Tab-separated table of C-alpha atoms and ligand atoms in Angstrom:
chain	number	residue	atom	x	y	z
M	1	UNK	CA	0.000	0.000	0.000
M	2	UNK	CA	1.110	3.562	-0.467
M	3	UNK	CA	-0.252	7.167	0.891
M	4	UNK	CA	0.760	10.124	1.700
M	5	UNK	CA	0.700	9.984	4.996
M	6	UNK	CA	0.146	7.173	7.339
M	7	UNK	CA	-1.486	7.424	10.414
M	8	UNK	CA	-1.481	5.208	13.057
M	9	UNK	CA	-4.382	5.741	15.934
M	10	UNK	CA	-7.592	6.739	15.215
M	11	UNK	CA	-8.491	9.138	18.244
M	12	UNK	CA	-9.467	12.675	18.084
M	13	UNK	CA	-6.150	13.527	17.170
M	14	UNK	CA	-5.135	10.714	14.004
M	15	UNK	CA	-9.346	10.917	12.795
M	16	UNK	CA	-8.957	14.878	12.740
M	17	UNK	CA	-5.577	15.044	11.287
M	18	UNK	CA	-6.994	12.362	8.689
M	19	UNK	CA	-10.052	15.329	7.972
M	20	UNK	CA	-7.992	17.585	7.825
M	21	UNK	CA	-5.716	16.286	5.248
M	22	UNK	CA	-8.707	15.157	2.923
M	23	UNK	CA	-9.526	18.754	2.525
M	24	UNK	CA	-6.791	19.436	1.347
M	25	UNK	CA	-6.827	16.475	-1.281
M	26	UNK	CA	-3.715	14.710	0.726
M	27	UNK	CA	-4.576	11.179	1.010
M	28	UNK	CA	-3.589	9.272	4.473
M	29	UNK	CA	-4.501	5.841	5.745
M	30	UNK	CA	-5.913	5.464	9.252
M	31	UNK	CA	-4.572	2.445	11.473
M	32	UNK	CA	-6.328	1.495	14.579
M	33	UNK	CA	-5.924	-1.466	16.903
M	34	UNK	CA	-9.878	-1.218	18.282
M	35	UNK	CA	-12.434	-1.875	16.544
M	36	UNK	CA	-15.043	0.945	15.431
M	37	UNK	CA	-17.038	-0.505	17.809
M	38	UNK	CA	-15.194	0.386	20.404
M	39	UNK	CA	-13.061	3.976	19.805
M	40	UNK	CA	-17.060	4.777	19.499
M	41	UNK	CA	-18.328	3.893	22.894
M	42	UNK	CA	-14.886	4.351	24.993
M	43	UNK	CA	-16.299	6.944	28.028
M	44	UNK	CA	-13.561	9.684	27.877
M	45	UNK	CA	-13.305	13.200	28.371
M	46	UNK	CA	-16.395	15.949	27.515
M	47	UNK	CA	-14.863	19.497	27.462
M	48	UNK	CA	-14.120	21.153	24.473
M	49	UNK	CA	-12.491	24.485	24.380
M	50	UNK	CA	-13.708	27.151	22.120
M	51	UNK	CA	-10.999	26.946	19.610
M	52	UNK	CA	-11.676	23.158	19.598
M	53	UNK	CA	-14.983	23.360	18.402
M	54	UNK	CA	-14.558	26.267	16.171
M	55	UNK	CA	-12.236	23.547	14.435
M	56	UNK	CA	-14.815	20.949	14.563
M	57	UNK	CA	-17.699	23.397	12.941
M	58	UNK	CA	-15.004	25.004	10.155
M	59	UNK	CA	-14.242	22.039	8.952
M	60	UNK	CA	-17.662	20.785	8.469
M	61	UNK	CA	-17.587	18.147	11.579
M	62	UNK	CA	-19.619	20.015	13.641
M	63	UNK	CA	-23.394	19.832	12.746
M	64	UNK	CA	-24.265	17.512	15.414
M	65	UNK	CA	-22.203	19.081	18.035
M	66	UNK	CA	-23.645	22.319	17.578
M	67	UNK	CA	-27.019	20.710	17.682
M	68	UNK	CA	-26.335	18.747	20.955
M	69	UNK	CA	-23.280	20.138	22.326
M	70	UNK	CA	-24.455	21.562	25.893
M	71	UNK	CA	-22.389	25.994	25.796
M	72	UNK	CA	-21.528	26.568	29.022
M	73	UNK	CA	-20.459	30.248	29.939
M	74	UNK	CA	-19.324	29.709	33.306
M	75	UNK	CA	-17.768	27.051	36.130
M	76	UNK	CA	-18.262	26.939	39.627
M	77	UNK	CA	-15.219	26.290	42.335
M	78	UNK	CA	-16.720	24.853	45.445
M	79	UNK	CA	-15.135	25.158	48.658
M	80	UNK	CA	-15.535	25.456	52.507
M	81	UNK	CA	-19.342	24.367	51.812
M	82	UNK	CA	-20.192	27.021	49.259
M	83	UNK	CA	-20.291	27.560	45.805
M	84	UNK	CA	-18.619	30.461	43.600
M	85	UNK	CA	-19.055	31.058	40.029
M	86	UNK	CA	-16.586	31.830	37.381
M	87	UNK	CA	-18.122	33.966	34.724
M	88	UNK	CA	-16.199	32.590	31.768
M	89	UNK	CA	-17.773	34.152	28.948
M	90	UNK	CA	-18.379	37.466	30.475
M	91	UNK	CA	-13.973	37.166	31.881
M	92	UNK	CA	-13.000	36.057	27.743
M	93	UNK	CA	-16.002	36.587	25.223
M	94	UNK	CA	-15.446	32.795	24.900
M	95	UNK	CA	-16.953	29.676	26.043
M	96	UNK	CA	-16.640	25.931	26.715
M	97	UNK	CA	-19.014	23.119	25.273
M	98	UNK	CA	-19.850	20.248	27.234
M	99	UNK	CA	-19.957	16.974	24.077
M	100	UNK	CA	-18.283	13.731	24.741
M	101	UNK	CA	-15.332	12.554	23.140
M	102	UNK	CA	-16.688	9.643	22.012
M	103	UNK	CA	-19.241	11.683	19.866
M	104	UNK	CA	-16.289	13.550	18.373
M	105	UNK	CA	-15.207	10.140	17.624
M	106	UNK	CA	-18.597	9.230	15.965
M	107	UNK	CA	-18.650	12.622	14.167
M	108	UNK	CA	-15.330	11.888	12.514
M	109	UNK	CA	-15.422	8.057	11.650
M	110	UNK	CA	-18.617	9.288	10.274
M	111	UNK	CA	-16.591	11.951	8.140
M	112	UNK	CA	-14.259	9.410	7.294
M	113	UNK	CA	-16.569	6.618	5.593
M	114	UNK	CA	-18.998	9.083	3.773
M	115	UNK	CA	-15.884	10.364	1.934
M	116	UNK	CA	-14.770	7.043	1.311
M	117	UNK	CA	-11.333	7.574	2.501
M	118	UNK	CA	-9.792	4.584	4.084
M	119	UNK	CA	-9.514	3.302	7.885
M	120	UNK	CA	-8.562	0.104	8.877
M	121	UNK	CA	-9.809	-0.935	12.531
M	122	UNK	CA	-8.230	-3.915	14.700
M	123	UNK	CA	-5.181	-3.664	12.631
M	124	UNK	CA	-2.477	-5.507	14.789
M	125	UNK	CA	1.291	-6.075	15.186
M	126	UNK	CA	1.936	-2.290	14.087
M	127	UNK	CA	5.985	-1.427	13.504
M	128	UNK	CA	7.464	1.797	12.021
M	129	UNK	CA	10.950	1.035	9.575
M	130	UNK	CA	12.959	3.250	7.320
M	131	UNK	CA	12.613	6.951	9.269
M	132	UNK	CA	16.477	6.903	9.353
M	133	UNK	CA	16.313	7.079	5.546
M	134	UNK	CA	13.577	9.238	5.155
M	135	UNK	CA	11.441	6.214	3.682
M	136	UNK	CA	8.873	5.611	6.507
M	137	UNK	CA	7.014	1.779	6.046
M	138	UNK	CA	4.298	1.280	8.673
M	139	UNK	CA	4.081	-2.529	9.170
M	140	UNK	CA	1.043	-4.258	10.606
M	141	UNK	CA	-1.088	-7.338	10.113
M	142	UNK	CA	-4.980	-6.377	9.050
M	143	UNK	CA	-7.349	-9.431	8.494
M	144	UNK	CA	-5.305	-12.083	8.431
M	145	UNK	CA	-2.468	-11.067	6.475
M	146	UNK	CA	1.036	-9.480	6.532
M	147	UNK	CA	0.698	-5.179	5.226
M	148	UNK	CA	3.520	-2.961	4.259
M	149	UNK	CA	2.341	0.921	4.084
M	150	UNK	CA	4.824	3.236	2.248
M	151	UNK	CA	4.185	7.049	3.239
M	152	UNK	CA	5.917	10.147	2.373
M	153	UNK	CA	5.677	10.903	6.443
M	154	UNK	CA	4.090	9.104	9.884
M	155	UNK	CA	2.036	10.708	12.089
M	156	UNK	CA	2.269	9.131	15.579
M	157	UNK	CA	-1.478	9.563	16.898
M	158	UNK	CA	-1.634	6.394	18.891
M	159	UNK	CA	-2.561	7.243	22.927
M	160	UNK	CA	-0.128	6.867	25.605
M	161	UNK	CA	0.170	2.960	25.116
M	162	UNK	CA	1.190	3.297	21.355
M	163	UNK	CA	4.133	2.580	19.492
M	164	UNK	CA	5.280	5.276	17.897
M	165	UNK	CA	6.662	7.252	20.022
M	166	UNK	CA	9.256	4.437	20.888
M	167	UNK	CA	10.113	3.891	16.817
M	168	UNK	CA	12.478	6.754	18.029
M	169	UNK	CA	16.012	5.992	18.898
M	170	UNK	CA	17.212	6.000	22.220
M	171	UNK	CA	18.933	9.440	23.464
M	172	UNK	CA	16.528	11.807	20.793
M	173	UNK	CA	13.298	12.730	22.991
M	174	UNK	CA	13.555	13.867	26.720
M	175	UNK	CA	10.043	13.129	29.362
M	176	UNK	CA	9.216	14.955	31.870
M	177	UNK	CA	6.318	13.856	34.004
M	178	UNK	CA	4.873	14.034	37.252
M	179	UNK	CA	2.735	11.361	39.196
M	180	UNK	CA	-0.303	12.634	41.922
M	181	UNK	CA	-0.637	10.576	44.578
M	182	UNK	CA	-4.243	9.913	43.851
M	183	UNK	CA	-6.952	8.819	41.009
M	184	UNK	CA	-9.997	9.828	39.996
M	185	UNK	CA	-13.116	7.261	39.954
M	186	UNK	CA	-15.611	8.060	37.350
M	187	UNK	CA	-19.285	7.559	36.888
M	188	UNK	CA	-22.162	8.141	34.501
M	189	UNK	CA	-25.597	8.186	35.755
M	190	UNK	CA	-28.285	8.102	34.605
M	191	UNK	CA	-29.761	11.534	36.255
M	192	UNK	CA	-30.191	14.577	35.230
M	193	UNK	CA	-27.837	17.167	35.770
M	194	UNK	CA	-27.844	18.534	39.208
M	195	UNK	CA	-26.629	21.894	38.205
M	196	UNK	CA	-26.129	24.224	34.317
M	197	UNK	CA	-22.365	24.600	34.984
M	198	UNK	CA	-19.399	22.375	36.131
M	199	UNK	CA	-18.435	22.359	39.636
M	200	UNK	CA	-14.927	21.673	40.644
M	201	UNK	CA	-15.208	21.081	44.419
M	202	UNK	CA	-12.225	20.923	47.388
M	203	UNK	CA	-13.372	19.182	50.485
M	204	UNK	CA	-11.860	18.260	53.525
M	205	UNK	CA	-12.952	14.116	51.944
M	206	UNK	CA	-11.148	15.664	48.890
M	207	UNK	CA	-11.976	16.746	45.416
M	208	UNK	CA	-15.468	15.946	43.376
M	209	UNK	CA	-16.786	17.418	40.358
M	210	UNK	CA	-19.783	17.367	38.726
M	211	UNK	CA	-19.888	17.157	35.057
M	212	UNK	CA	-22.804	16.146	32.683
M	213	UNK	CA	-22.862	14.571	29.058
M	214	UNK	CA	-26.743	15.368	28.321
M	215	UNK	CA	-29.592	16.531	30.076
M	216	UNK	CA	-30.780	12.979	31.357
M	217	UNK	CA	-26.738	12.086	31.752
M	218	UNK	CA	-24.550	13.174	34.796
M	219	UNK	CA	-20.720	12.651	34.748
M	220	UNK	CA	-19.186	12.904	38.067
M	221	UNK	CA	-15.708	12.060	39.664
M	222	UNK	CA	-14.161	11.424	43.012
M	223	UNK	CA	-10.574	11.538	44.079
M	224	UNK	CA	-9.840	8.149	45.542
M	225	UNK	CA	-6.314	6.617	45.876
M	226	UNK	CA	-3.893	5.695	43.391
M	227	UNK	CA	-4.626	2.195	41.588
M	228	UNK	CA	-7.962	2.420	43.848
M	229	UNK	CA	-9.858	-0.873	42.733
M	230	UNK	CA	-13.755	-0.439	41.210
M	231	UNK	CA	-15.303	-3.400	43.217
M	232	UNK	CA	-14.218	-1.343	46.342
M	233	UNK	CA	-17.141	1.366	45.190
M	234	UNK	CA	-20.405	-0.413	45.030
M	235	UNK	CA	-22.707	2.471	43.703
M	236	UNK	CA	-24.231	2.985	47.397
M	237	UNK	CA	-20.582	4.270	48.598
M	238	UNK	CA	-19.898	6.535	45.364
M	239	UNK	CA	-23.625	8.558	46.204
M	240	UNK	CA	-22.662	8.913	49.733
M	241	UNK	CA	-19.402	10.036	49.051
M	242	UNK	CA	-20.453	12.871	47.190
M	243	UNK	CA	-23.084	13.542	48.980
M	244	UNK	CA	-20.778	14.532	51.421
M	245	UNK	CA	-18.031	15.773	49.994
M	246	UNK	CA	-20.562	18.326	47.379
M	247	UNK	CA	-22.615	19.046	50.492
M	248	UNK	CA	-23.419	22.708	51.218
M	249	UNK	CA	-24.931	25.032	53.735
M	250	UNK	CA	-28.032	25.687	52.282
M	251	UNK	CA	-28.702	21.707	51.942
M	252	UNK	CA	-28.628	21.346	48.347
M	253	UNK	CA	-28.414	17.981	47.432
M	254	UNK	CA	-27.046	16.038	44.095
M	255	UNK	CA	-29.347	14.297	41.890
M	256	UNK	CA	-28.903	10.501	42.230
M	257	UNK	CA	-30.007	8.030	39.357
M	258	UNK	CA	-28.987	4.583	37.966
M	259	UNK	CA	-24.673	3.980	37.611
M	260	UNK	CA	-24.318	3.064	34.216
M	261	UNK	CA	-20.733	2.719	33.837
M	262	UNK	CA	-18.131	3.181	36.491
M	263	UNK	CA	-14.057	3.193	35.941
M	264	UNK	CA	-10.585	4.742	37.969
M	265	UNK	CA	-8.413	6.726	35.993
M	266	UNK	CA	-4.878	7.635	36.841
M	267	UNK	CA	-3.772	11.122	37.273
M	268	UNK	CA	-0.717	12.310	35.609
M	269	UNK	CA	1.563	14.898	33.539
M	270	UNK	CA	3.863	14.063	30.964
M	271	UNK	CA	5.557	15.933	28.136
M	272	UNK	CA	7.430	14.147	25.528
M	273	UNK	CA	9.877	16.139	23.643
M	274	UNK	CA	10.554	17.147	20.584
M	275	UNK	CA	7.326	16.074	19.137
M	276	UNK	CA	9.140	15.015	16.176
M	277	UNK	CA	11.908	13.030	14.491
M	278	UNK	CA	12.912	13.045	10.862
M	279	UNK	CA	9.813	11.924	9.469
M	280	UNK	CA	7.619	11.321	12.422
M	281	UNK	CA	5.307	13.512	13.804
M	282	UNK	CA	4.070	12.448	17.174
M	283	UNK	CA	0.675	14.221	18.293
M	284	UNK	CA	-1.745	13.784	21.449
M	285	UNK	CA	-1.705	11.672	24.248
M	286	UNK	CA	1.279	9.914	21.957
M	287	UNK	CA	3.717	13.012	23.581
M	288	UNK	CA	1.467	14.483	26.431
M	289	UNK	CA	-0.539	13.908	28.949
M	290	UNK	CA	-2.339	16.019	31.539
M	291	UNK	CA	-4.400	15.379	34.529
M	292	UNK	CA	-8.136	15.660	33.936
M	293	UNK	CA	-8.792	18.276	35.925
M	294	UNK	CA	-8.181	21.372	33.518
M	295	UNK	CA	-10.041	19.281	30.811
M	296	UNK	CA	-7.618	19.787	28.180
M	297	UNK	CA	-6.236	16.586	26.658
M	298	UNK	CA	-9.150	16.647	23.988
M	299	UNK	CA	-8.125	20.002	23.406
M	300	UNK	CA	-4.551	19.422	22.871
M	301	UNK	CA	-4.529	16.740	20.854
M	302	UNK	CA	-7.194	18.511	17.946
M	303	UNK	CA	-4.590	21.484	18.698
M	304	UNK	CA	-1.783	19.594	17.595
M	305	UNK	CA	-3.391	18.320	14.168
M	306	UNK	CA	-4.296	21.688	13.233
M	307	UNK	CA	-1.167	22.622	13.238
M	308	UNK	CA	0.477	19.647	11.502
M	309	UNK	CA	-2.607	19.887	9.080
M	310	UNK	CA	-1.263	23.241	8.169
M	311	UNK	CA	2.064	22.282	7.928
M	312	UNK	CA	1.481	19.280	5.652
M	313	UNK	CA	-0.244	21.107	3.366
M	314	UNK	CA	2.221	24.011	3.088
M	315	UNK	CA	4.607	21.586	2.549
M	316	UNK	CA	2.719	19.485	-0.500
M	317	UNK	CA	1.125	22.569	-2.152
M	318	UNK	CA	4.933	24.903	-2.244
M	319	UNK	CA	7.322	22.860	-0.751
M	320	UNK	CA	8.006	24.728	2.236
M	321	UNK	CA	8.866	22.712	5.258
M	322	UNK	CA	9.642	25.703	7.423
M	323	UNK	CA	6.017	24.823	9.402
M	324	UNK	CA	6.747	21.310	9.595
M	325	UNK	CA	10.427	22.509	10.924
M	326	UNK	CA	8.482	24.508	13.792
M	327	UNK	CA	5.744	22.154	14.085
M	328	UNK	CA	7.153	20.701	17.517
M	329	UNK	CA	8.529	24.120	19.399
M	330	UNK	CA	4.712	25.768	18.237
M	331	UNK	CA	3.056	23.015	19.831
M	332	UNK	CA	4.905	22.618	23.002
M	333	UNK	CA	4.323	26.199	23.765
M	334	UNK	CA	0.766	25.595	24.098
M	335	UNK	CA	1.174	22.702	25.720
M	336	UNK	CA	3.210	23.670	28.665
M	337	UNK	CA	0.572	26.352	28.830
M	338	UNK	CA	-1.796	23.286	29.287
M	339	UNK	CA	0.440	21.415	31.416
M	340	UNK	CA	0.475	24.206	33.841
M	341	UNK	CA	-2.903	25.270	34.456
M	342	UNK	CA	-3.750	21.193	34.974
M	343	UNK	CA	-1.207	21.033	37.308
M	344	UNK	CA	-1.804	24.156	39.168
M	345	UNK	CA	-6.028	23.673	38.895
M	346	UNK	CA	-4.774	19.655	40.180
M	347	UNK	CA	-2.689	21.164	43.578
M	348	UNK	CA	-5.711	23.658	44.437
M	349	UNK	CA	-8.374	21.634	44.206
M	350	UNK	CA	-7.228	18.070	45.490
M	351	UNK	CA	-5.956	16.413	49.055
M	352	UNK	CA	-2.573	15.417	49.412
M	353	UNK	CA	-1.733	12.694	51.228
M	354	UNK	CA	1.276	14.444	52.688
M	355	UNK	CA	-0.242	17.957	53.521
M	356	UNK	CA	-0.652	19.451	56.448
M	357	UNK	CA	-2.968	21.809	57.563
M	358	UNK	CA	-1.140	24.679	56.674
M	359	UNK	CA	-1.267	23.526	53.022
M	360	UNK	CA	-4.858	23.195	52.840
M	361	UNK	CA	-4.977	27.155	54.304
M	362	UNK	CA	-3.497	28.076	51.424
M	363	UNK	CA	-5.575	26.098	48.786
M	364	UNK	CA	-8.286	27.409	50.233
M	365	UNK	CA	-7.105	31.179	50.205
M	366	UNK	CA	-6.402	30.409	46.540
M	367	UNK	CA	-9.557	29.589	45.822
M	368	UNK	CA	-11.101	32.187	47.864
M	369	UNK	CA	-8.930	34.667	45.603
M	370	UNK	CA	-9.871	33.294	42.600
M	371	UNK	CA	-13.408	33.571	43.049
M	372	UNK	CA	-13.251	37.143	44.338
M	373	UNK	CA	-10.163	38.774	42.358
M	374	UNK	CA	-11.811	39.451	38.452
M	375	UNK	CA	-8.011	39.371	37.593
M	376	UNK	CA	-7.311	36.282	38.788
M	377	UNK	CA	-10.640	34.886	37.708
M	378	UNK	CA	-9.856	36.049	34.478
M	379	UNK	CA	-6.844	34.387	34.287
M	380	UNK	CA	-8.324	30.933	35.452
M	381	UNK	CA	-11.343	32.015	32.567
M	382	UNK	CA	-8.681	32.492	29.619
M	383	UNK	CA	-6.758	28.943	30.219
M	384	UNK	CA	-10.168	27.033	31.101
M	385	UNK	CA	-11.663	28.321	27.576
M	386	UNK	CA	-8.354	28.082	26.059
M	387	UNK	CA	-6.242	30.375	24.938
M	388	UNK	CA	-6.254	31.372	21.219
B	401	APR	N1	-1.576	0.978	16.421
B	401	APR	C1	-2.708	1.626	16.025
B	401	APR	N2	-3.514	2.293	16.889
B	401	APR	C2	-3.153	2.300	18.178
B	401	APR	C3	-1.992	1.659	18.653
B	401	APR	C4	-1.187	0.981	17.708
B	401	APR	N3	-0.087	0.337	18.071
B	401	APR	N4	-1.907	1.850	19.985
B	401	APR	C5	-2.965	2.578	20.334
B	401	APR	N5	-3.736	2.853	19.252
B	401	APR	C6	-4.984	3.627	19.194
B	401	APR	C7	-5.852	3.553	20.434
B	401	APR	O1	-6.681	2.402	20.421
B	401	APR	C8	-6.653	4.838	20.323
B	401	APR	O2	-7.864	4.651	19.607
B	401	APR	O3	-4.651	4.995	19.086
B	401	APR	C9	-5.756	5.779	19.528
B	401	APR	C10	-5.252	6.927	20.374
B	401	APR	O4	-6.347	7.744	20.706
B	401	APR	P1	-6.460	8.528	22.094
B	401	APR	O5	-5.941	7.700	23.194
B	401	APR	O6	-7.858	9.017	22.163
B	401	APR	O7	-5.430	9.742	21.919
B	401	APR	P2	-5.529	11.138	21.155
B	401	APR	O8	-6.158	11.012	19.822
B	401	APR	O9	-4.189	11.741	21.288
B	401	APR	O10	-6.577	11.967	22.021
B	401	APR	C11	-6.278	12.402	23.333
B	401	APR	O11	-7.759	11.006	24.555
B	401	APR	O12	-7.085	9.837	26.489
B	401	APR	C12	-7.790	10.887	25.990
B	401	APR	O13	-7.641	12.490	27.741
B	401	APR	C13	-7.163	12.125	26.479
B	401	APR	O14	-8.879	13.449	25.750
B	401	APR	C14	-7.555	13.070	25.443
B	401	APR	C15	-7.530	12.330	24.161
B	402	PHB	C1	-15.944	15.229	32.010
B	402	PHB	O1	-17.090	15.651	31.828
B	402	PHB	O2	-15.638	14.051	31.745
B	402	PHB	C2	-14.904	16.119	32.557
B	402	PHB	C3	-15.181	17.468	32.744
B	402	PHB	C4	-14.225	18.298	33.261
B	402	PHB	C5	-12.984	17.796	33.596
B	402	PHB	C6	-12.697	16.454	33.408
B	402	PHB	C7	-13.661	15.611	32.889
B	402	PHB	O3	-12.046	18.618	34.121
């Protein structure tokens, strides 16, 4: 087989890069070790910034999200027992919309097929050769039998647990990274919404937020401990728990409804760097990762493609490969950006195992200032939305 560029992982990042590309009549190949089945139904993240869906909607994904997406123009910070609202979209002129990732998934497999452009699902056994020479092969075994992709370059879109990123030789990228001493266990319920916005909430039981995929469909997390185990959260415990830790003077209380799917997820940052060699381009999860709490992996990774989008086809329509040069340096800027505001929304909001009660003072007069202080606020406002 032979494209122009091959693309291995088909999450928001490889399926947007692969629309993208079409566009701009540059053919690609999609490779993906799931099946459609399930990169359609995986429960992931739900926040997209507003740059992220003014991608979506530009490039003619966006019909359905704009339909169903849920606009939220503020968030609320809970702490000490009571609620404060940010006013986003009053702080920026922007705002964030609540639509799963899964449904960006949908929208661009969806994309995908009805232009007839091709994706191969539970592809297996997936090896990169010939980047040294500038003559990338993707190897992989699809139905049965033995492929060989030729491609002019590779884009490395495959998660975390992918291979691409370790096609590169020893000595070339640099990590830096960052474990929390703590996980977040997930639900969706089916209940409606307990509240329009987001709430982010530090308790003394530590953090809970309340997030929402539809209006019959609530979202909501709990910090529990690191590698916490499921069966140790029948559905009683996880209702009780944030009961109490989303509890509030004036005795507002959270919807409750029917746990339809329940899962841990482990928080960490991690920046891989440079996000390319030779003929690789590594985007996403693939290079970086962030803990949930700022929202932004989604974000990042449909950041990245846009930019190697651009670059690609500035490269195939004059030749220039100045973009794809800077590709790496003008995404990492954004992504530190990213990497800070998770990890500084992550220390205010959560409890440390090791802090003492001098610590939590000062979360709390952090929070207290950001919900009071429209400059701080409206710093808080500018990251959450994302910055331009
Ligand atoms: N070959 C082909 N595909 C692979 C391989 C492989 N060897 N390994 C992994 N994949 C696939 C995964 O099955 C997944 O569908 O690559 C895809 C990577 O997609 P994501 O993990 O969704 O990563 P990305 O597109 O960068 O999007 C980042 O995902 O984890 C969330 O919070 C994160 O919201 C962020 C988003
Ligand atoms: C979600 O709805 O899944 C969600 C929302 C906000 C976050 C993380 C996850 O910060």
């Amino acid at each position: 087989m032979r494209t122009q560029v091959g693309i291995i992982g088909a999450g928001p990042a490889g399926l947007m890069l692969a629309h993208l590309l079409h566009l701009r009549g540059i053919s690609s190949v999609v490779l993906e070790i799931r099946s459609r089945d399930y990169i359609e139904h995986r429960l992931r993240a739900g926040v997209l910034e507003q740059g992220a869906v003014d991608l979506l909607v530009e490039s003619g994904v966006g019909e359905r999200l704009q339909r169903e997406g849920m606009v939220h123009e503020g968030v609320n910070l809970q702490f000490a027992g009571e609620r404060h609202r940010v006013p986003m979209t009053e702080l920026t002129g922007r705002a964030i919309t609540v639509y799963g990732q899964q449904e960006v998934v949908k929208d661009l497999v969806a994309a995908r097929l009805s232009a007839g452009e091709p994706i191969l699902f539970e592809v297996s056994d997936v090896r990169l050769h010939g980047l040294d020479v500038d003559e990338p092969v993707v190897a992989f075994r699809h139905e049965g039998r033995d492929v060989e992709l030729r491609c002019d370059v590779v884009a490395g879109c495959d998660g975390f647990h992918g291979v691409s990123r370790s096609a590169v030789p020893e000595g070339v990228l640099t990590t830096y990274e960052r474990t929390y001493p703590f996980a977040w266990l997930g639900i969706l319920a089916a209940a409606p919404p307990a509240t329009n916005e987001l709430v982010y909430c530090h308790s003394e039981r530590g953090f809970a937020l309340v997030s929402m995929r539809t209006p019959e469909l609530s979202r909501l997390y709990l910090q529990v401990p690191p590698d916490e185990n499921v069966a140790a959260w029948p559905d009683d415990r996880i209702w009780a728990e944030l009961q109490a830790r989303l509890a509030m003077a004036d005795g507002w209380r959270l919807t409750e409804g029917e746990v339809l799917e329940k899962g841990v997820t482990a928080m960490r940052s991690l920046v891989v760097e440079p996000m390319q060699w030779r003929r690789l381009f590594l985007a996403g999860d693939a290079v970086h990762i962030v803990p949930p709490t700022g929202a932004k992996g989604m974000n990042l990774a449909l950041a990245d493609v846009k930019v190697l989008g651009e670059a690609l086809a500035a490269w195939y329509a004059d030749g220039r490969d100045d973009l794809l040069a800077s590709y790496s340096d003008t995404c990492l800027r954004r992504v530190w950006r990213a990497q800070h505001f998770s990890w500084w929304m992550t220390s205010m909001l959560h409890r440390f195992p090791g802090h003492d009660p001098y610590e939590v003072k000062l979360q709390l007069s952090q929070l207290r200032y950001v919900t009071t202080s429209p400059a701080y606020a409206r710093s808080l406002a500018e990251n959450y939305v994302g910055i331009p």
